[in-house]
Short mmCIF file of C-alpha atoms in Angstrom, two decimals:
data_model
loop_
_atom_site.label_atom_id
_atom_site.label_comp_id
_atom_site.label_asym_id
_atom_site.label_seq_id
_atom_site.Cartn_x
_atom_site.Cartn_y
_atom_site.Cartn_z
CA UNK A 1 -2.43 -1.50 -6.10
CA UNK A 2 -4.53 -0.76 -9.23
CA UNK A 3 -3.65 2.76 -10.26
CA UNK A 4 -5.59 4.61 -13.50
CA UNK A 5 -3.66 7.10 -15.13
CA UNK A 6 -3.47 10.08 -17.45
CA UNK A 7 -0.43 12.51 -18.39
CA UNK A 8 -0.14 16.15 -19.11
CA UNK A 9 3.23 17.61 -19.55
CA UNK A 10 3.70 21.21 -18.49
CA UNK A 11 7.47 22.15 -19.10
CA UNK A 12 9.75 20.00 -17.03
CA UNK A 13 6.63 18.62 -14.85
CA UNK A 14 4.89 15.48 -16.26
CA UNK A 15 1.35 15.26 -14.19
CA UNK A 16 -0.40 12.57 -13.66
CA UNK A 17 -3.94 11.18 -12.53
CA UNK A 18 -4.02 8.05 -10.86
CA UNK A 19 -6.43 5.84 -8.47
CA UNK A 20 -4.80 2.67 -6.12
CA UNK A 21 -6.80 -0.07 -4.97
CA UNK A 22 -5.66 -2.87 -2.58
CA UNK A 23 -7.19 -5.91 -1.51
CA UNK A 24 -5.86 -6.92 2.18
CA UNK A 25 -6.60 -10.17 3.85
CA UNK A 26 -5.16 -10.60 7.61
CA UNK A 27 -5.32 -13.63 9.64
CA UNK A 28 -4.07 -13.70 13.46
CA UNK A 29 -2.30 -16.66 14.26
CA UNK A 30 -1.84 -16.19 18.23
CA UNK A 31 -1.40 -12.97 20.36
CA UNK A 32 2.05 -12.58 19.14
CA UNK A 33 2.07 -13.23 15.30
CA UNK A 34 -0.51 -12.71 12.13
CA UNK A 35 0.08 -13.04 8.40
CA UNK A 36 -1.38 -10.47 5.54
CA UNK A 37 -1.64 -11.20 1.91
CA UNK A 38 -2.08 -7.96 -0.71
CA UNK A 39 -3.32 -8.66 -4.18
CA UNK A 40 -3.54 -5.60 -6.63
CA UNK A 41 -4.10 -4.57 -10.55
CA UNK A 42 -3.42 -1.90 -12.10
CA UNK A 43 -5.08 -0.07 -15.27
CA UNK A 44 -4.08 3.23 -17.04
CA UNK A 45 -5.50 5.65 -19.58
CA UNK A 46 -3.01 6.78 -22.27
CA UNK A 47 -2.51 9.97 -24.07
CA UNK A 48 -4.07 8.39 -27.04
CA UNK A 49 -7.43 7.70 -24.93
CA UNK A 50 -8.89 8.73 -21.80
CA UNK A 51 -10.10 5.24 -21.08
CA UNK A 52 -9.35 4.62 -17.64
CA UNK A 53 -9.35 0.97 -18.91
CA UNK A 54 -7.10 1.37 -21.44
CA UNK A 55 -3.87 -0.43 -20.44
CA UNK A 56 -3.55 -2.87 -17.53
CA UNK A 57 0.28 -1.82 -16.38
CA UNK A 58 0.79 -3.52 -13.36
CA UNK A 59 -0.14 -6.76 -11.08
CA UNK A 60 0.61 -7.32 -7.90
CA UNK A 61 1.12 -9.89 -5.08
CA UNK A 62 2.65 -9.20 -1.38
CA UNK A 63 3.33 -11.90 1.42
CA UNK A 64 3.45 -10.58 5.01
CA UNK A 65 4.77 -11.53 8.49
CA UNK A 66 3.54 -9.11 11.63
CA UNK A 67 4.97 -9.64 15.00
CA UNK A 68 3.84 -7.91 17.90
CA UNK A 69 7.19 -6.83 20.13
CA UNK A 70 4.80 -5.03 22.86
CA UNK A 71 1.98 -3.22 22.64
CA UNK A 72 3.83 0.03 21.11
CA UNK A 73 6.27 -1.93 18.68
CA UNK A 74 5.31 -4.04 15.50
CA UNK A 75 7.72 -5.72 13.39
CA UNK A 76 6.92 -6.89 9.69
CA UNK A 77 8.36 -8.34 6.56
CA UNK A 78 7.02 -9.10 3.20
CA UNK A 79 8.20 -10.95 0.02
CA UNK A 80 6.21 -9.37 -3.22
CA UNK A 81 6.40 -9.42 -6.71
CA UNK A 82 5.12 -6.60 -9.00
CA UNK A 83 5.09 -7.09 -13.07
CA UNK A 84 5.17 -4.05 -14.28
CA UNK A 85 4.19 -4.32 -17.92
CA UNK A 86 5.55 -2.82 -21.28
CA UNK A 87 3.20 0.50 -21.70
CA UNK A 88 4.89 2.54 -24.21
CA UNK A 89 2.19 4.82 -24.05
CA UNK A 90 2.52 6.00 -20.86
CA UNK A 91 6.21 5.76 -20.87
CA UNK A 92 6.77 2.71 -18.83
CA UNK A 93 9.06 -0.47 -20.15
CA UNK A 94 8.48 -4.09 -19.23
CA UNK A 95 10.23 -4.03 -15.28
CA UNK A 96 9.17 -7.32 -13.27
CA UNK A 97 10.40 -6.28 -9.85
CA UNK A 98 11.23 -8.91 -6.62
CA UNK A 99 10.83 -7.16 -3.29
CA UNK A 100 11.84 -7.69 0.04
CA UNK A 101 11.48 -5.55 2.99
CA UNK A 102 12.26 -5.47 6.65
CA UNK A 103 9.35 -2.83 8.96
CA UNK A 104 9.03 -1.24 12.38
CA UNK A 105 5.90 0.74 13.22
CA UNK A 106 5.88 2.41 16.69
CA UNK A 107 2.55 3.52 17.81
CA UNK A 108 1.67 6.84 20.14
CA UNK A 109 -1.80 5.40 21.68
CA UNK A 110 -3.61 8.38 22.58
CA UNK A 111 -7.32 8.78 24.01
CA UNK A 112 -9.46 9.37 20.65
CA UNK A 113 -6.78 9.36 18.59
CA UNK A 114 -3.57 6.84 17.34
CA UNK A 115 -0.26 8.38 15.95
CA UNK A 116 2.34 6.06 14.86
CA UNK A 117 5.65 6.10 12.60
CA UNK A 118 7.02 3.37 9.91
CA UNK A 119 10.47 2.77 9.14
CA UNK A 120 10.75 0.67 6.27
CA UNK A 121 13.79 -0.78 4.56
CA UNK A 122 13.44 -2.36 0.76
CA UNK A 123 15.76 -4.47 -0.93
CA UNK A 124 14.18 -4.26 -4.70
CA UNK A 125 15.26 -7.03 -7.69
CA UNK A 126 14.28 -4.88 -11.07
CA UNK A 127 14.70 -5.49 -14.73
CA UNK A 128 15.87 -2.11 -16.35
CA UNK A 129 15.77 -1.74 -20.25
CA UNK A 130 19.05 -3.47 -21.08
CA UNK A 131 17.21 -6.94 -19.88
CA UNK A 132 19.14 -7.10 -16.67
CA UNK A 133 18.36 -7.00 -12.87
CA UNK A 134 19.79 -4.40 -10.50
CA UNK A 135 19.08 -4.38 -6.84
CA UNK A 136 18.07 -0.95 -5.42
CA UNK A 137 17.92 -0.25 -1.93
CA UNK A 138 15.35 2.04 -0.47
CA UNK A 139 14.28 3.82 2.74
CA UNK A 140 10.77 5.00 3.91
CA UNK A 141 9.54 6.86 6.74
CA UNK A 142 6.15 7.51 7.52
CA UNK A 143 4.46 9.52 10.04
CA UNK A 144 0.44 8.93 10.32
CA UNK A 145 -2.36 10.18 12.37
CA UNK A 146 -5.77 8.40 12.70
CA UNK A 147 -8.76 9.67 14.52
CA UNK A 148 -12.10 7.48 14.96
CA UNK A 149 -14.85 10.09 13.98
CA UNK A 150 -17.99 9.05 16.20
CA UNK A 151 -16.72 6.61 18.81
CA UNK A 152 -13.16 6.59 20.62
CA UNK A 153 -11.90 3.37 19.15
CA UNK A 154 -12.29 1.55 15.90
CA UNK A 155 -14.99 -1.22 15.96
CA UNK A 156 -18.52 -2.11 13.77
CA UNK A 157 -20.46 1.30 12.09
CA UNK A 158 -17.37 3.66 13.15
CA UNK A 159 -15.77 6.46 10.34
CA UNK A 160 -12.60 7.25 10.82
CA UNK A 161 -10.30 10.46 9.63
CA UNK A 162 -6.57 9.54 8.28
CA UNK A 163 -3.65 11.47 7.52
CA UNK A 164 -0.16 10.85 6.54
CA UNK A 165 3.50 11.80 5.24
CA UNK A 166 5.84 9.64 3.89
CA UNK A 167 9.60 9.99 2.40
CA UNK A 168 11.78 7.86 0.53
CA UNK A 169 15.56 7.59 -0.38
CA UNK A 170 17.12 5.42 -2.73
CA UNK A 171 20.40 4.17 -4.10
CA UNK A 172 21.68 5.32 -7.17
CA UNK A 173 20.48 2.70 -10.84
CA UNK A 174 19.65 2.97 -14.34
CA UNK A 175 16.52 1.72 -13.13
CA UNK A 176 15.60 3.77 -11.05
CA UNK A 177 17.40 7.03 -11.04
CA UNK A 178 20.17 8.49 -9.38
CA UNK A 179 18.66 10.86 -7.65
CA UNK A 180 18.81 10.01 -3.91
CA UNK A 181 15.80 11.31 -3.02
CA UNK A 182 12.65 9.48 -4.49
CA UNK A 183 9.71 10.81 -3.05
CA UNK A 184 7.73 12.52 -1.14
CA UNK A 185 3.74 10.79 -0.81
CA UNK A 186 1.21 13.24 1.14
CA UNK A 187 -2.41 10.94 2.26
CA UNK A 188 -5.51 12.03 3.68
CA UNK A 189 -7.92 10.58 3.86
CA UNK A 190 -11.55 8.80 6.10
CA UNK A 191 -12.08 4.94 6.17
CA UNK A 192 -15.36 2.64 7.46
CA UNK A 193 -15.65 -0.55 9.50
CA UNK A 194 -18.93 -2.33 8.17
CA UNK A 195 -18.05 -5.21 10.83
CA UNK A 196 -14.99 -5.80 12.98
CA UNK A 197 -13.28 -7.65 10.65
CA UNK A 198 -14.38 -5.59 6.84
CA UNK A 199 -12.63 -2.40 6.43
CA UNK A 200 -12.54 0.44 3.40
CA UNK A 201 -10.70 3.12 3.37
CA UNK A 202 -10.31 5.72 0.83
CA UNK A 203 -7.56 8.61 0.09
CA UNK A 204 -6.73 11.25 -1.97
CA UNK A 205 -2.43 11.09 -2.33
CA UNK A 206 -0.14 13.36 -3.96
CA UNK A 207 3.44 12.57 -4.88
CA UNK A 208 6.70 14.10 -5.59
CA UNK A 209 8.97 12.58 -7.61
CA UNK A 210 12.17 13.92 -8.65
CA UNK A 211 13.72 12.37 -11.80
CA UNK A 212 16.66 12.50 -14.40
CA UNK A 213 13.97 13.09 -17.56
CA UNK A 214 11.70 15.21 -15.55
CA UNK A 215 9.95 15.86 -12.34
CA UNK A 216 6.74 14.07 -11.99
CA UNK A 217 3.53 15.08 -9.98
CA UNK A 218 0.82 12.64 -8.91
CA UNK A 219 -2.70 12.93 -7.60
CA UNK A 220 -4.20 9.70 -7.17
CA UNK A 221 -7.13 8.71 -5.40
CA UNK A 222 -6.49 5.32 -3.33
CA UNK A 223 -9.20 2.34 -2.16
CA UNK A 224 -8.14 -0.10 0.63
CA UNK A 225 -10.61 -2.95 1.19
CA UNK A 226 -9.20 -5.13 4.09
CA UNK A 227 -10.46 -8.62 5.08
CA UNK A 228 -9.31 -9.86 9.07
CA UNK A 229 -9.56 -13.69 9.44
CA UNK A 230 -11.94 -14.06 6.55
CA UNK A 231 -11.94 -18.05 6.11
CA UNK A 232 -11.70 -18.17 10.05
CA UNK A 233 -15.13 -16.30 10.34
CA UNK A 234 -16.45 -18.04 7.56
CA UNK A 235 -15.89 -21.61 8.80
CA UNK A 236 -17.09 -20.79 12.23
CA UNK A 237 -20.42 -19.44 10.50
CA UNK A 238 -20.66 -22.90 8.61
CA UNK A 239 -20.17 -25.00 11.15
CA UNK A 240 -21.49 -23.60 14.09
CA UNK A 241 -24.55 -21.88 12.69
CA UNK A 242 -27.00 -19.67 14.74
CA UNK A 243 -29.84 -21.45 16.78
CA UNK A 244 -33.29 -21.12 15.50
CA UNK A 245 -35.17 -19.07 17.63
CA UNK A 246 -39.52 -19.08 17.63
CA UNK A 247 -41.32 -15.83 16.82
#
């Protein structure tokens, strides 16, 4: 997730700017199971400098596992690490983080439109500033709503409309916080298909985040390019190539 960043403070309220990017790569293993791997960055201006550039604060890898229970039902889990970097500037300490999560999405399959809701359980590993790890538990529930724009499912040349609400609850750390509550994240959304198998999708979010030094506010603006069975396709190309054809 590569997120830019500037702050304004306005009383209590720290704003800030942001923009996500994720790079997704999917490969199907049989009807029942597929893998995912998520690489992301992350870069952020500073009060200091508006350079969007100005600090990287964040990389990012995430190991996935989907099973497909029926045709309603899929079950996930991920290892991932995130190094969250010393930026003083912005008000973040050095917090490498191990997580691990267990997810059930249950899908509404409607004609010309999909609505679904995630459940998501994390068990997070995270360094606070006295150098030691705490484990934080927290829960996530999404509701989302997807809607192809000018065809009736999601295939080659089709725009689609996205929108989505998400909470999450934590456990009490230093970390962290002890507020229970974490957030609230708000998406919306439209995505493209170039092919079948190359997806981007772009979204405008906006968090809520209640915390014991201040309330925070984001608006970020996210990018999701997604790869399905990338090396697959690109072997088949290479060694089953096209047949010549005459004019």
């Amino acid at each position: 997730m590569t997120i830019f960043t500037s702050i304004t403070s306005h009383g209590q309220t720290i704003h800030y700017n942001q923009f996500w990017g994720e790079v997704q790569f999917n490969r199907t293993i049989n009807e029942k199971w597929s893998t995912e791997l998520n690489l992301g960055t992350s870069y952020s201006s500073t009060e200091s400098s508006p350079n969007i550039f100005e600090q990287n604060t964040q990389r990012s890898f995430r190991g996935w596992g989907h099973y497909y229970l029926t045709p309603r039902w899929k079950l996930s889990s991920f290892i991932a690490y995130f190094n969250n970097k010393d930026v003083p500037e912005i008000g973040q300490f050095e917090s490498p983080e191990w997580r691990f999560a267990l997810q059930g999405i249950y899908y509404f399959h409607k004609t010309g439109y999909t609505l679904s809701t995630r459940m998501r359980a994390e068990l997070r590993h995270m360094k606070n500033e006295d150098d030691t790890y705490e484990n934080v538990f927290r829960y996530r529930h999404q509701i989302k709503y997807l809607k192809p724009i000018n065809s009736k499912v999601l295939r080659r040349g089709v725009v689609y409309g996205v929108a989505s609400d998400e909470i999450f609850l934590k456990s009490g750390t230093k970390v962290t916080g002890l507020s229970f509550f974490d957030r609230n994240r708000l998406n919306v959304g439209a995505g493209y298909l170039f092919t079948d198998d190359i997806q981007l999708e772009i979204t405008y979010a906006n968090d809520y985040l209640p915390r014991d030094n201040g309330n925070q506010i984001v608006n970020a603006g996210s990018l999701t390019l997604t790869f399905n069975n990338l090396f697959k396709n690109i072997s088949k190309k290479l060694h089953h190539p096209q047949p010549e054809t005459d004019e």
